[in-house]
Coordinates of C-alpha atoms in Angstrom, one line a residue:
Chain A
M1 CA 17.6 -5.1 -2.9
F2 CA 17.9 -2.7 -5.9
A3 CA 17.8 -5.7 -8.3
L4 CA 14.7 -7.0 -6.6
A5 CA 13.0 -3.6 -6.8
L6 CA 13.8 -3.3 -10.5
K7 CA 12.9 -6.9 -11.4
E8 CA 9.4 -6.3 -9.9
I9 CA 8.9 -3.1 -11.9
R10 CA 10.1 -4.9 -15.1
F11 CA 7.7 -7.9 -14.5
F12 CA 4.7 -5.8 -13.7
K13 CA 5.3 -3.3 -16.5
V14 CA 1.8 -2.1 -17.0
K15 CA 1.1 -1.4 -13.3
Y16 CA 4.2 0.6 -12.8
T17 CA 4.0 2.4 -16.1
L18 CA 0.6 3.6 -15.2
I19 CA 1.7 5.1 -11.9
G20 CA 4.9 6.5 -13.5
F21 CA 2.7 8.1 -16.2
I22 CA 0.5 9.8 -13.6
L23 CA 3.5 11.1 -11.8
F24 CA 5.0 12.3 -15.1
L25 CA 1.7 14.2 -15.9
I26 CA 1.7 15.8 -12.5
A27 CA 5.4 16.7 -12.6
A28 CA 5.0 18.1 -16.2
L29 CA 2.1 20.2 -15.0
V30 CA 4.0 21.5 -12.0
F31 CA 6.9 22.5 -14.3
I32 CA 4.7 24.1 -16.9
V33 CA 2.6 26.1 -14.4
S34 CA 5.8 27.2 -12.6
G35 CA 7.3 28.3 -16.0
L36 CA 4.1 30.2 -16.6
A37 CA 4.3 31.8 -13.2
R38 CA 7.9 32.8 -13.8
G39 CA 6.9 34.1 -17.3
L40 CA 4.1 36.2 -15.9
A41 CA 6.3 37.5 -13.1
F42 CA 8.8 38.3 -15.7
D43 CA 6.4 40.3 -17.8
T44 CA 4.9 42.0 -14.8
A45 CA 7.9 43.0 -12.8
V46 CA 11.2 41.8 -14.1
A47 CA 12.5 45.4 -14.7
M48 CA 12.1 46.2 -11.1
E49 CA 13.4 42.8 -9.9
E50 CA 16.6 43.5 -12.0
M51 CA 16.8 47.1 -11.0
D52 CA 20.1 47.8 -9.3
A53 CA 18.5 49.7 -6.4
E54 CA 17.6 48.6 -2.9
R55 CA 15.6 51.4 -1.5
F56 CA 12.5 53.0 -3.1
Y57 CA 10.9 56.2 -1.7
L58 CA 7.2 56.2 -2.6
E59 CA 4.2 58.4 -1.5
T60 CA 2.6 57.0 1.6
D61 CA -0.9 56.8 0.1
A62 CA 0.3 55.2 -3.1
D63 CA -0.3 51.7 -1.7
E64 CA 3.3 50.9 -2.4
Q65 CA 2.5 51.1 -6.1
L66 CA 5.1 52.9 -8.2
V67 CA 2.7 54.3 -10.8
R68 CA 0.4 55.8 -8.1
S69 CA 3.2 57.7 -6.4
R70 CA 4.2 61.1 -7.6
F71 CA 6.7 63.7 -6.3
M72 CA 7.9 67.2 -7.3
L73 CA 11.6 67.1 -7.1
S74 CA 12.5 70.8 -7.4
D75 CA 13.1 71.3 -3.6
L76 CA 15.1 68.1 -3.4
E77 CA 17.3 69.0 -6.3
E78 CA 18.1 72.4 -4.7
E79 CA 19.0 70.9 -1.3
I80 CA 20.8 67.6 -2.1
D81 CA 22.9 67.1 -5.2
R82 CA 22.2 63.8 -7.1
E83 CA 25.9 63.1 -6.6
A84 CA 24.9 62.2 -3.0
G85 CA 23.4 59.0 -4.4
W86 CA 19.8 59.4 -5.2
E87 CA 18.1 59.0 -8.6
P88 CA 14.6 59.8 -9.6
L89 CA 12.5 57.2 -11.4
L90 CA 9.7 58.2 -13.7
L91 CA 7.6 55.8 -15.7
H92 CA 5.7 57.5 -18.5
R93 CA 3.5 55.5 -20.7
I94 CA 3.3 56.4 -24.4
R95 CA 2.3 54.9 -27.6
L96 CA 4.8 54.4 -30.4
D97 CA 4.1 53.5 -34.0
L98 CA 6.8 52.1 -36.3
V99 CA 7.0 54.3 -39.3
D100 CA 5.9 52.5 -42.6
S101 CA 4.4 49.5 -40.7
D102 CA 1.3 48.6 -38.7
F103 CA 3.4 48.0 -35.7
R104 CA 2.2 50.0 -32.7
E105 CA 3.1 49.3 -29.1
N106 CA 2.5 50.9 -25.7
V107 CA 5.8 51.4 -24.0
T108 CA 6.9 52.9 -20.8
L109 CA 9.4 55.7 -21.3
V110 CA 12.0 56.0 -18.6
P111 CA 14.1 59.1 -18.6
V112 CA 17.5 58.4 -17.0
D113 CA 20.9 59.7 -16.5
P114 CA 22.8 57.1 -18.6
D115 CA 25.7 57.1 -16.2
S116 CA 23.4 56.3 -13.2
F117 CA 22.6 52.9 -11.6
V118 CA 19.0 53.1 -12.9
Y119 CA 20.1 52.6 -16.5
P120 CA 20.6 48.9 -17.3
G121 CA 22.9 49.2 -20.4
V122 CA 22.4 47.4 -23.7
V123 CA 22.9 43.8 -25.0
T124 CA 22.8 44.8 -28.7
G125 CA 23.2 48.1 -30.4
E126 CA 24.6 51.2 -28.8
S127 CA 23.9 52.9 -25.5
I128 CA 22.2 56.3 -25.1
E129 CA 24.3 59.2 -23.9
S130 CA 23.4 62.4 -22.1
S131 CA 22.2 64.6 -25.0
T132 CA 19.0 66.0 -26.4
D133 CA 19.0 63.4 -29.3
L134 CA 15.8 61.5 -29.3
Y135 CA 17.5 58.1 -28.9
I136 CA 16.0 55.2 -27.0
V137 CA 17.1 51.8 -25.7
V138 CA 14.2 49.4 -25.6
D139 CA 13.5 46.0 -24.2
E140 CA 14.6 43.2 -26.5
S141 CA 11.0 41.8 -26.7
L142 CA 10.4 44.4 -29.4
Q143 CA 12.8 42.6 -31.6
A144 CA 10.3 39.8 -31.9
D145 CA 7.8 42.4 -33.3
G146 CA 10.3 43.3 -36.0
V147 CA 11.8 46.4 -34.5
E148 CA 15.5 46.8 -35.4
V149 CA 18.3 49.1 -34.4
G150 CA 18.0 52.4 -36.3
D151 CA 14.2 52.2 -36.7
Q152 CA 12.2 55.3 -36.2
L153 CA 9.3 55.1 -33.7
Y154 CA 6.6 57.9 -34.0
N155 CA 4.8 59.3 -31.0
E156 CA 1.6 61.0 -31.9
E157 CA 1.2 62.9 -28.7
S158 CA 4.4 64.9 -29.0
E159 CA 4.6 64.5 -32.8
L160 CA 8.1 63.4 -32.4
Q161 CA 10.2 60.5 -33.8
L162 CA 12.4 58.4 -31.5
T163 CA 15.3 56.4 -32.8
V164 CA 16.0 52.9 -31.5
V165 CA 19.7 52.7 -30.9
G166 CA 19.9 49.6 -28.8
F167 CA 18.2 46.8 -26.9
A168 CA 18.3 45.9 -23.2
E169 CA 17.4 42.6 -21.6
N170 CA 14.8 41.9 -18.9
Q171 CA 13.1 45.3 -19.1
M172 CA 9.4 44.5 -18.8
Y173 CA 7.1 46.2 -16.3
S174 CA 3.4 45.8 -16.1
H175 CA 3.4 43.8 -19.3
M176 CA 5.0 46.7 -21.2
P177 CA 8.5 47.1 -22.5
L178 CA 10.5 49.9 -21.0
A179 CA 12.2 52.4 -23.3
Y180 CA 15.1 54.3 -21.7
I181 CA 15.8 57.8 -22.9
A182 CA 18.3 60.4 -21.8
E183 CA 16.8 62.9 -19.3
D184 CA 17.7 65.9 -21.4
A185 CA 16.1 64.4 -24.5
F186 CA 13.0 63.6 -22.5
A187 CA 12.8 67.1 -21.2
S188 CA 13.0 68.5 -24.7
M189 CA 10.0 66.5 -25.7
E190 CA 8.0 68.6 -23.2
I191 CA 5.3 66.0 -22.5
V192 CA 5.5 66.2 -18.7
P193 CA 6.3 69.1 -16.4
D194 CA 9.9 69.3 -15.3
S195 CA 11.1 67.6 -12.1
V196 CA 8.5 65.0 -11.5
A197 CA 9.1 61.4 -10.5
N198 CA 7.2 58.4 -9.3
A199 CA 9.9 57.4 -6.9
I200 CA 13.3 58.2 -5.5
L201 CA 15.8 55.4 -5.6
L202 CA 18.9 54.6 -3.6
Q203 CA 21.3 52.0 -4.9
E204 CA 22.0 50.8 -1.4
S205 CA 20.5 51.4 2.0
D206 CA 21.8 54.7 3.6
E207 CA 19.8 55.7 6.7
E208 CA 21.3 59.2 6.9
L209 CA 20.5 60.1 3.2
E210 CA 17.1 58.5 3.6
A211 CA 16.3 60.7 6.6
R212 CA 17.5 63.8 4.8
I213 CA 15.4 63.1 1.8
E214 CA 12.4 62.4 4.0
N215 CA 12.8 65.8 5.7
I216 CA 12.7 67.7 2.4
I217 CA 10.0 65.7 0.7
S218 CA 7.5 64.6 3.3
G219 CA 4.5 62.3 2.8
G220 CA 6.5 59.3 1.6
N221 CA 8.2 56.2 3.0
W222 CA 11.1 54.0 2.1
L223 CA 10.4 50.5 0.8
T224 CA 12.5 47.6 -0.2
K225 CA 12.7 46.5 -3.8
D226 CA 10.8 43.3 -3.0
A227 CA 7.9 45.3 -1.5
V228 CA 7.7 47.4 -4.7
V229 CA 7.8 44.2 -6.9
Q230 CA 5.1 42.5 -4.8
A231 CA 2.9 45.6 -5.0
T232 CA 3.1 45.7 -8.8
P233 CA -0.6 45.5 -10.0
G234 CA -1.5 41.9 -10.6
Y235 CA 1.8 40.5 -9.4
S236 CA 0.8 38.9 -6.1
A237 CA -2.6 37.9 -7.4
Q238 CA -1.1 36.0 -10.3
Q239 CA 1.7 34.5 -8.3
S240 CA -0.4 33.4 -5.4
S241 CA -3.0 31.7 -7.5
L242 CA -0.4 29.9 -9.6
M243 CA 1.5 28.9 -6.5
M244 CA -1.7 27.5 -5.0
M245 CA -2.1 25.4 -8.1
I246 CA 1.4 24.1 -7.7
A247 CA 0.9 23.4 -4.0
F248 CA -2.3 21.4 -4.9
L249 CA -0.5 19.4 -7.6
I250 CA 2.2 18.4 -5.1
I251 CA -0.4 17.4 -2.5
I252 CA -2.2 15.4 -5.2
A253 CA 1.1 13.7 -6.1
V254 CA 1.6 12.7 -2.5
F255 CA -1.9 11.1 -2.2
V256 CA -1.9 9.4 -5.6
L257 CA 1.5 7.8 -5.0
A258 CA 0.8 7.0 -1.4
S259 CA -2.5 5.3 -2.2
F260 CA -1.1 3.5 -5.2
F261 CA 1.8 2.0 -3.2
Y262 CA -0.5 1.3 -0.3
I263 CA -2.8 -0.8 -2.5
I264 CA 0.2 -2.6 -4.0
T265 CA 1.5 -3.3 -0.5
I266 CA -1.8 -4.7 0.6
Q267 CA -1.8 -6.9 -2.4
K268 CA 1.6 -8.2 -1.4
I269 CA 0.9 -8.7 2.3
N270 CA 1.1 -12.5 1.8
Q271 CA 4.3 -12.3 -0.2
F272 CA 5.9 -10.0 2.5
G273 CA 4.8 -12.5 5.1
V274 CA 6.5 -15.4 3.3
L275 CA 9.6 -13.3 2.7
K276 CA 9.7 -12.4 6.4
A277 CA 9.2 -16.0 7.4
I278 CA 12.2 -17.1 5.3
G279 CA 14.2 -14.4 7.0
A280 CA 13.8 -11.1 5.2
K281 CA 14.3 -8.1 7.5
N282 CA 12.0 -5.1 7.6
S283 CA 14.8 -2.9 6.4
F284 CA 15.2 -5.1 3.3
L285 CA 11.5 -5.0 2.4
V286 CA 11.0 -1.3 3.1
G287 CA 14.2 -0.5 1.3
A288 CA 13.1 -2.4 -1.8
T289 CA 9.7 -0.5 -1.8
V290 CA 11.4 2.9 -1.2
L291 CA 13.8 2.2 -4.1
Q292 CA 10.9 1.4 -6.3
V293 CA 9.3 4.7 -5.6
F294 CA 12.6 6.5 -6.0
S295 CA 13.3 4.9 -9.4
L296 CA 9.8 5.6 -10.6
A297 CA 10.0 9.2 -9.4
V298 CA 13.4 9.9 -10.9
I299 CA 12.4 8.5 -14.3
S300 CA 9.0 10.3 -14.3
I301 CA 10.4 13.6 -13.3
G302 CA 13.3 13.2 -15.8
V303 CA 10.8 12.6 -18.6
A304 CA 8.7 15.5 -17.4
I305 CA 11.7 17.9 -17.5
A306 CA 12.4 16.7 -21.1
F307 CA 8.8 17.3 -21.9
T308 CA 8.8 20.8 -20.4
V309 CA 11.9 21.7 -22.6
F310 CA 10.0 20.4 -25.6
V311 CA 6.9 22.4 -24.7
Q312 CA 8.9 25.5 -24.2
M313 CA 10.6 25.2 -27.6
N314 CA 7.2 24.8 -29.3
L315 CA 5.3 27.6 -27.6
P316 CA 4.2 30.6 -29.6
P317 CA 6.7 33.4 -29.1
G318 CA 4.3 35.8 -27.3
M319 CA 3.6 33.2 -24.5
P320 CA 4.9 34.4 -21.1
F321 CA 6.9 31.3 -20.2
V322 CA 10.3 31.3 -18.6
F323 CA 12.3 28.1 -18.3
D324 CA 14.1 28.4 -15.0
L325 CA 16.4 25.4 -14.6
S326 CA 17.2 26.0 -10.9
L327 CA 13.5 26.5 -10.1
L328 CA 12.8 23.2 -12.0
F329 CA 15.3 21.4 -9.8
V330 CA 13.7 22.8 -6.7
Y331 CA 10.3 21.5 -7.7
S332 CA 11.9 18.2 -8.8
G333 CA 13.4 17.9 -5.3
I334 CA 10.1 18.6 -3.7
L335 CA 8.3 16.0 -5.8
L336 CA 10.9 13.4 -5.1
T337 CA 10.7 14.1 -1.4
V338 CA 6.9 13.9 -1.2
S339 CA 7.0 10.7 -3.3
L340 CA 9.2 9.1 -0.8
L341 CA 7.1 10.4 2.1
G342 CA 4.1 8.8 0.4
A343 CA 5.9 5.5 0.3
L344 CA 6.5 5.7 4.0
L345 CA 2.8 5.1 4.6
S346 CA 3.3 1.6 3.0
S347 CA 6.4 1.0 5.0
V348 CA 4.3 1.1 8.2
K349 CA 2.1 -1.6 6.8
I350 CA 5.1 -3.7 5.7
V351 CA 6.6 -3.5 9.2
K352 CA 3.4 -4.7 10.7
V353 CA 3.1 -7.8 8.5
D354 CA 3.3 -10.9 10.8
P355 CA 5.6 -13.6 9.3
Q356 CA 3.6 -16.3 11.1
Q357 CA 0.8 -15.9 8.6
A358 CA 2.9 -17.7 6.1
M359 CA 2.3 -20.9 8.2
G360 CA -0.8 -23.0 7.9
R361 CA -2.1 -21.1 4.9
A362 CA -3.4 -22.7 1.8
E363 CA -3.3 -20.4 -1.2
Chain B
M1 CA 29.0 -31.5 19.4
T2 CA 28.1 -34.2 16.9
N3 CA 25.3 -35.4 19.3
Q4 CA 23.9 -31.9 19.7
A5 CA 20.4 -31.9 18.2
P6 CA 20.1 -28.9 15.8
L7 CA 16.5 -28.4 17.0
E8 CA 15.3 -29.1 20.5
L9 CA 12.1 -27.9 22.2
A10 CA 12.1 -28.1 26.0
N11 CA 8.9 -28.0 28.1
I12 CA 7.1 -25.6 25.7
T13 CA 3.7 -24.1 26.6
K14 CA 1.7 -21.8 24.4
R15 CA -1.6 -20.3 25.4
Y16 CA -4.1 -18.3 23.3
K17 CA -6.8 -16.1 24.8
D18 CA -10.3 -17.3 23.9
G19 CA -12.9 -15.0 25.3
D20 CA -12.1 -14.5 29.0
Q21 CA -10.1 -17.7 29.4
Y22 CA -6.8 -19.0 28.1
I23 CA -6.6 -22.2 26.0
E24 CA -3.3 -24.1 26.2
V25 CA -2.7 -25.1 22.6
I26 CA 0.7 -26.6 23.5
K27 CA 1.2 -28.1 26.9
D28 CA 4.7 -28.8 28.4
L29 CA 5.9 -30.2 25.1
S30 CA 9.4 -31.5 24.6
F31 CA 10.8 -32.6 21.3
H32 CA 14.1 -32.9 19.4
V33 CA 15.4 -33.8 15.9
H34 CA 18.9 -35.0 15.0
K35 CA 20.9 -34.4 11.9
G36 CA 19.8 -36.6 9.0
E37 CA 16.5 -37.3 10.7
F38 CA 13.2 -36.8 9.0
V39 CA 10.4 -36.5 11.6
A40 CA 6.7 -36.2 10.8
V41 CA 4.1 -34.6 13.0
I42 CA 0.5 -35.6 12.3
G43 CA -2.7 -34.6 14.0
P44 CA -6.3 -33.4 13.2
S45 CA -6.8 -29.8 12.1
G46 CA -6.9 -27.4 15.0
S47 CA -4.6 -29.6 17.1
G48 CA -1.9 -26.9 17.1
K49 CA 0.4 -28.3 14.3
S50 CA 0.9 -24.9 12.8
T51 CA 1.5 -23.3 16.2
F52 CA 4.0 -26.1 17.0
L53 CA 5.9 -25.5 13.7
S54 CA 5.8 -21.7 14.2
I55 CA 7.5 -22.0 17.5
A56 CA 10.0 -24.5 16.2
G57 CA 10.7 -22.1 13.3
A58 CA 11.3 -19.0 15.3
L59 CA 8.2 -17.3 14.1
L60 CA 6.4 -17.4 17.4
S61 CA 7.7 -17.3 20.9
P62 CA 6.4 -19.8 23.5
D63 CA 4.9 -18.6 26.8
E64 CA 7.1 -21.1 28.7
G65 CA 10.0 -23.3 27.8
K66 CA 13.1 -23.2 25.7
V67 CA 13.6 -23.4 21.9
L68 CA 17.2 -24.6 21.4
V69 CA 18.6 -24.1 17.9
N70 CA 22.1 -25.6 17.8
G71 CA 22.1 -25.3 21.6
E72 CA 21.1 -21.6 21.7
D73 CA 17.8 -20.7 23.3
I74 CA 16.1 -18.4 20.8
A75 CA 12.8 -18.2 22.6
T76 CA 13.6 -14.8 24.0
Y77 CA 15.5 -13.4 21.0
P78 CA 14.2 -10.0 19.6
D79 CA 12.4 -10.1 16.3
K80 CA 15.4 -9.0 14.2
A81 CA 17.6 -11.7 15.7
K82 CA 14.9 -14.3 15.1
A83 CA 14.7 -13.2 11.4
D84 CA 18.4 -13.8 11.2
V85 CA 18.0 -17.3 12.6
R86 CA 15.2 -18.0 10.1
L87 CA 17.4 -16.8 7.3
R88 CA 20.6 -18.7 8.1
T89 CA 19.6 -21.7 10.1
I90 CA 16.1 -22.7 9.0
G91 CA 14.7 -23.6 5.6
Y92 CA 11.0 -23.5 5.2
I93 CA 8.7 -25.3 2.8
F94 CA 5.1 -24.0 2.9
Q95 CA 1.8 -25.5 1.9
S96 CA 1.8 -23.5 -1.3
A97 CA 5.2 -22.8 -2.9
N98 CA 4.9 -19.1 -2.0
L99 CA 7.4 -18.1 -4.6
V100 CA 8.0 -14.4 -5.5
P101 CA 5.9 -14.0 -8.6
Y102 CA 8.3 -11.7 -10.5
L103 CA 11.5 -13.8 -10.0
R104 CA 12.8 -16.5 -12.3
A105 CA 13.4 -19.9 -10.6
K106 CA 17.1 -19.3 -10.2
D107 CA 16.5 -15.8 -8.9
Q108 CA 14.2 -17.2 -6.2
L109 CA 17.3 -19.0 -4.8
K110 CA 19.6 -16.0 -5.4
L111 CA 17.2 -13.8 -3.3
V112 CA 17.6 -15.7 -0.1
S113 CA 21.3 -15.9 -0.6
E114 CA 21.4 -12.1 -1.2
M115 CA 19.3 -11.4 1.9
A116 CA 21.9 -13.4 4.0
G117 CA 24.6 -11.3 2.3
K118 CA 26.2 -14.5 1.0
W119 CA 25.7 -14.0 -2.7
S120 CA 28.8 -14.4 -4.8
K121 CA 29.6 -15.8 -8.3
T122 CA 30.4 -19.2 -6.8
N123 CA 26.9 -19.5 -5.6
E124 CA 25.6 -19.5 -9.1
K125 CA 26.9 -23.1 -9.4
R126 CA 25.1 -23.9 -6.2
V127 CA 21.8 -22.6 -7.6
K128 CA 22.3 -24.8 -10.6
D129 CA 23.1 -27.9 -8.6
L130 CA 20.2 -27.4 -6.3
L131 CA 17.8 -26.9 -9.2
N132 CA 19.3 -30.0 -10.9
G133 CA 18.8 -31.9 -7.6
V134 CA 15.1 -31.2 -7.6
G135 CA 14.9 -32.1 -11.3
L136 CA 14.4 -28.6 -12.7
S137 CA 17.6 -28.2 -14.7
S138 CA 15.8 -27.0 -17.8
R139 CA 13.5 -24.6 -15.9
N140 CA 16.1 -22.2 -14.3
N141 CA 14.8 -19.2 -16.2
H142 CA 11.1 -19.8 -15.8
F143 CA 8.8 -17.5 -13.9
P144 CA 6.5 -19.1 -11.3
H145 CA 3.4 -18.6 -13.5
Q146 CA 5.1 -20.8 -16.2
L147 CA 5.7 -23.7 -13.7
S148 CA 3.2 -26.4 -12.6
G149 CA 2.2 -26.7 -9.0
G150 CA 4.7 -29.6 -8.4
E151 CA 7.5 -27.7 -10.1
K152 CA 6.8 -24.6 -8.0
Q153 CA 7.0 -26.7 -4.9
R154 CA 10.3 -28.2 -6.1
V155 CA 11.7 -24.6 -6.5
A156 CA 10.5 -23.9 -3.0
I157 CA 12.4 -27.0 -1.7
A158 CA 15.6 -25.9 -3.5
R159 CA 15.1 -22.4 -2.0
A160 CA 14.8 -23.9 1.5
F161 CA 18.2 -25.6 1.1
M162 CA 19.9 -22.6 -0.5
N163 CA 21.4 -21.0 2.7
E164 CA 22.6 -24.4 3.9
P165 CA 20.3 -24.4 7.0
D166 CA 20.7 -27.0 9.7
I167 CA 16.9 -27.4 10.0
I168 CA 14.2 -27.9 7.4
L169 CA 10.6 -27.3 8.4
A170 CA 7.8 -28.3 6.0
D171 CA 4.3 -27.2 6.7
E172 CA 1.9 -29.6 4.8
P173 CA 4.2 -29.4 1.7
T174 CA 1.8 -31.5 -0.4
A175 CA -1.5 -29.9 0.6
N176 CA -2.0 -28.5 -2.9
L177 CA -0.8 -31.5 -4.9
D178 CA -2.3 -34.7 -6.1
G179 CA -1.3 -38.1 -4.8
D180 CA 1.5 -39.0 -7.2
R181 CA 2.9 -35.5 -7.0
S182 CA 2.8 -35.6 -3.2
T183 CA 4.8 -38.8 -3.1
E184 CA 7.4 -37.4 -5.4
I185 CA 7.8 -34.2 -3.4
V186 CA 8.1 -36.0 0.0
E187 CA 10.5 -38.5 -1.5
L188 CA 12.5 -35.6 -2.7
I189 CA 12.6 -33.8 0.7
A190 CA 13.5 -37.1 2.4
K191 CA 16.4 -37.6 -0.1
E192 CA 17.7 -34.1 0.3
V193 CA 17.5 -34.3 4.1
K194 CA 19.5 -37.6 4.1
D195 CA 22.0 -36.5 1.5
K196 CA 22.7 -33.1 3.2
E197 CA 22.3 -34.3 6.8
K198 CA 19.6 -31.9 7.8
A199 CA 17.3 -32.1 10.7
A200 CA 13.8 -32.0 9.2
V201 CA 10.3 -31.8 10.6
M202 CA 7.2 -32.2 8.4
V203 CA 3.7 -31.4 9.5
T204 CA 1.1 -33.3 7.5
H205 CA -2.2 -35.1 7.6
D206 CA -1.5 -37.4 4.7
E207 CA -0.8 -40.8 6.2
N208 CA 0.5 -42.2 2.9
L209 CA 3.6 -40.0 3.2
L210 CA 4.7 -41.3 6.6
K211 CA 6.7 -44.2 5.2
Y212 CA 9.5 -41.8 4.3
C213 CA 9.8 -40.5 7.8
D214 CA 12.1 -41.8 10.6
R215 CA 9.8 -41.0 13.4
I216 CA 6.2 -40.1 13.6
Y217 CA 4.5 -38.1 16.3
R218 CA 0.9 -37.4 16.8
L219 CA -0.1 -34.0 18.2
A220 CA -3.2 -34.1 20.4
D221 CA -4.3 -32.1 23.4
G222 CA -1.2 -30.1 23.2
Q223 CA 1.1 -33.1 23.6
L224 CA 3.2 -35.1 21.2
T225 CA 3.0 -38.9 21.4
L226 CA 5.4 -41.1 19.5
E227 CA 3.6 -43.4 17.1
K228 CA 6.6 -45.0 15.4

């Protein structure tokens, strides 16, 4: 059955190469668009996705958006010690210029207690410590712009220089790199009033603590991390439009393959009739057709994966593109499944072929 | 058992609906073929020759009567079982060779053997012998489009014999061939039928070919009458 399927593909090379090529193009587009979607999601919200916190307390009228929420923390700090498990999260956008260079970048400064769960740690360089030294740990994307450990970054607003001591990974939010700074150092910069925060974070869900915090600071509600990620400006708009493109591509793949194999099947009706007349069973003929679709789909998707790797390696560095192998396998699985579903339409036709038509028929 | 006819039709009737009435294409027809016997059925077009052969070949079920293949009544078999009978017990030769376009001559034979689950290395010799027997020893590796009409029909004959069927059914096997080629092909079928002791039925309208047949029937008005 398999040999028969492959012999036919080999004999009608052009026909099957054409359909394989179309499937390859669709699969490659699905992979590239999904890589782009992951890339955009990465730039938009990866810092929150990776944040080691489950519960976010935001102002009720902030539309679940971190940057629109703002709390005064002085009451809370008096009533509940931070040892109890809560951490403030403040995102403060500033501009930094690299001394002796044209590099300038908007970053989001995040004051943290370096021992708390909010602080992600470094992948290169050294960590910050609780002190008033103006040291920062920034997202590693700045490395691509030529920033190195030890560089001085100048902030015009406060007329202060910050020293890069290390780099952290996956710390992008709203298309800006995050820069972590020790709380005491941030306070010493005197650019925002003391004790403000965008949100209050809990590492894990804790109903009792959540209720106590709500009692002291009213006007907010507790959200999951996922809700905060989804509400990041632009996040769901980007993701839903790209996902719609992917869904359409998959639907197109179904119809292109289904109609192609349907036409091939109709062309082969006589041949199926003869084969049935000499004793071929439906399962044999349907099996051979399904195997053809399967082989074509596996080869096309395989080539598309290789092509996506090639594209990813040749993209300009600033391009938001994330090659997520597990996601790629998910889409490959979906494409393979829908291809086989498309072939089922032809199977109905094959089952209906009457072997008797082989009789009394002059070609 | 030796006297058991491989193919026997007993009191077969087949009706087709035509408008609001039924037409009996085959009426209470009985017929049998013995091993090593080559029987011809002739008749004008529209006389029901194809219907007759379809019923004999387990492609069509009669409305009444029995179709006995090696003593078993297959008239009421389900489709799948009939496909199996066709695969293992009956060899078909059609008007046109009806080869699979993307298979080499030897693979045409291999295919039917594979479908029957009988393929093994020893069968490779059988393929060779059969193709030699039909005079195609040098054409084993040719695709159908590289063969002439007569050669294609020879491959089809070899294919019909591949699964060692007891019955050979030929439906106007020479319809697409010229006179000389037709004689050769029917001679070949007759020879193979005699050599291999098959029960063979050929439907034809070419009276020149009848000299190779042991018995000749004429099909008219749904009945068979013996002519020779």
